[in-house]
């Protein structure tokens, strides 16, 4: 067992770190303030090949793996979480198509996802079905060589800028109907974007409603033959990415707090001389390192493009909570400045807060972990 990054991984990490510090950091506050989509960053990140990190070379991607993607997302999120979410989306949803799509679907969509000309999104949540995804009500009913889709999705990240939607539906109206994924392109008749949410954080990545009203989708756009569990399984990939982005934001807060402690004075000393704050910083470091090890374990153990759902759930639970504690402690070290919008900490907190909800809440991850230990509940 080797806990060190390989030379190749260190190179990947340092290049993403350079972009994050030289480009992403400067304008992060602007996208947040105006809830603006960071198009110039999306274009740059696409040009650098990040959108297709895990997409196979035959489809124009880099053909790399989840571990390298995790390193990239962590570094980019240090500079700007909103911009990083687009790299996450193209890789996570591109990976879903790569793992679960038909050969035609892969040929049709993966090259455009890899080069960033399509931003895909995944639409599972509905007004009546969040954590309990089995309760989704959106239906796709077969009519000749099309499915007719009806229903409403909510909270769909990047809905207003996406061109391709991986939509979880029931294939029929009866209770026991199979559930699975359907690929729906923007502009399809009967499909429109509804309300755009006003978000607390991640404001450069708009969350929207999707409304399907007798929307006709060709049968060849069905991704899974009634296999709901594999679409849920594919969440474990996203969960590692989600955890890594939160830790990237927390590392930024940690770095800011370290620099602040070395220059800010109180009672004739630097903050770095107060034992209570030194221990606080030490505890922050312990949490960051522990979270990283769990994320790297899940990511580097991933086989066939999918990490183990148990390892991903453990990494997400710990990292989501650790990142919020670290950022909150950094705010405390900054005193009133930590609460000011002049400094990045409050934005980092708002951005990181979403990670503990999106992609399956930390409670749902604990349910999954407990099920691995104890089995299913018997009543
Ligand atoms: C910024 C953001 C982006 C998002 N992006 C997307 C997206 O792109 N696509 C998408 O499909 N969805 C997206 N979501 C929705 C997200 O997946 C859901 O919010 C999440 O799954 C929780 O569902 P809910 O909000 O309906 O909460 P609920 O399911 O109503 O849960 C409410 C509370 O009860 C807890 N709870 C529920 N069931 C249990 C249980 N069995 N045991 C213990 N506790 C439980 C939950 O943990 C939570 O604390 C996004 C959400 C946010 C905030």
XYZ file of C-alpha atoms in Angstrom, residues 20 23-43 45-46 51 72-90 119-120 157-159 161-162 197-207 241-242 244-246 248-250 252 344 346-355:
82
model
C -7.098 27.475 -10.123
C -7.361 32.079 -13.398
C -10.317 30.735 -11.412
C -9.719 32.430 -8.056
C -9.911 36.026 -9.295
C -13.450 36.069 -10.623
C -15.106 33.558 -8.276
C -16.805 36.360 -6.326
C -18.239 37.834 -9.544
C -20.083 34.663 -10.638
C -21.421 34.312 -7.110
C -22.563 37.914 -6.723
C -24.407 38.059 -10.044
C -25.451 34.387 -10.181
C -23.668 34.419 -13.539
C -22.661 31.332 -15.529
C -18.815 31.411 -15.751
C -18.707 30.909 -19.523
C -15.131 32.119 -19.984
C -13.892 29.590 -17.417
C -16.006 26.820 -18.954
C -14.405 27.536 -22.341
C -11.441 24.353 -18.895
C -12.862 22.686 -22.016
C -14.422 18.169 -19.576
C -8.442 17.948 -10.554
C -11.826 18.796 -9.003
C -10.269 19.340 -5.596
C -7.728 21.811 -6.983
C -10.181 23.670 -9.215
C -12.734 24.022 -6.405
C -10.034 25.728 -4.324
C -10.306 28.637 -6.783
C -13.981 28.563 -7.828
C -16.603 25.969 -6.943
C -19.147 27.233 -9.497
C -16.717 26.828 -12.412
C -15.587 23.402 -11.169
C -19.166 22.111 -11.171
C -19.146 22.163 -14.986
C -16.057 19.908 -15.104
C -17.843 17.643 -12.619
C -21.042 17.560 -14.726
C -19.389 16.665 -18.017
C -23.195 20.483 -20.822
C -25.252 17.500 -19.655
C -28.258 21.709 -11.593
C -27.314 23.636 -14.722
C -30.783 22.936 -16.198
C -27.629 25.863 -19.745
C -27.732 22.127 -20.454
C -34.044 28.732 -8.067
C -32.398 31.526 -6.069
C -29.586 29.571 -4.410
C -27.619 30.244 -1.243
C -24.350 29.155 -2.897
C -23.004 27.538 -6.073
C -24.698 30.495 -7.731
C -22.794 30.201 -11.025
C -24.504 26.844 -11.524
C -28.259 27.499 -11.866
C -30.706 24.923 -10.484
C -16.543 14.112 -6.987
C -18.939 15.980 -4.690
C -13.577 16.227 -3.456
C -15.028 19.616 -4.440
C -16.075 20.274 -0.836
C -11.087 21.739 -2.262
C -13.189 24.613 -0.884
C -12.200 23.675 2.678
C -8.827 27.136 0.472
C -13.898 34.503 0.455
C -18.558 33.142 3.633
C -18.803 32.242 -0.071
C -16.814 29.046 0.481
C -19.217 28.091 3.281
C -22.300 28.773 1.148
C -20.798 26.836 -1.785
C -19.728 23.854 0.351
C -23.060 23.689 2.224
C -24.837 22.293 -0.832
C -22.543 19.268 -1.051
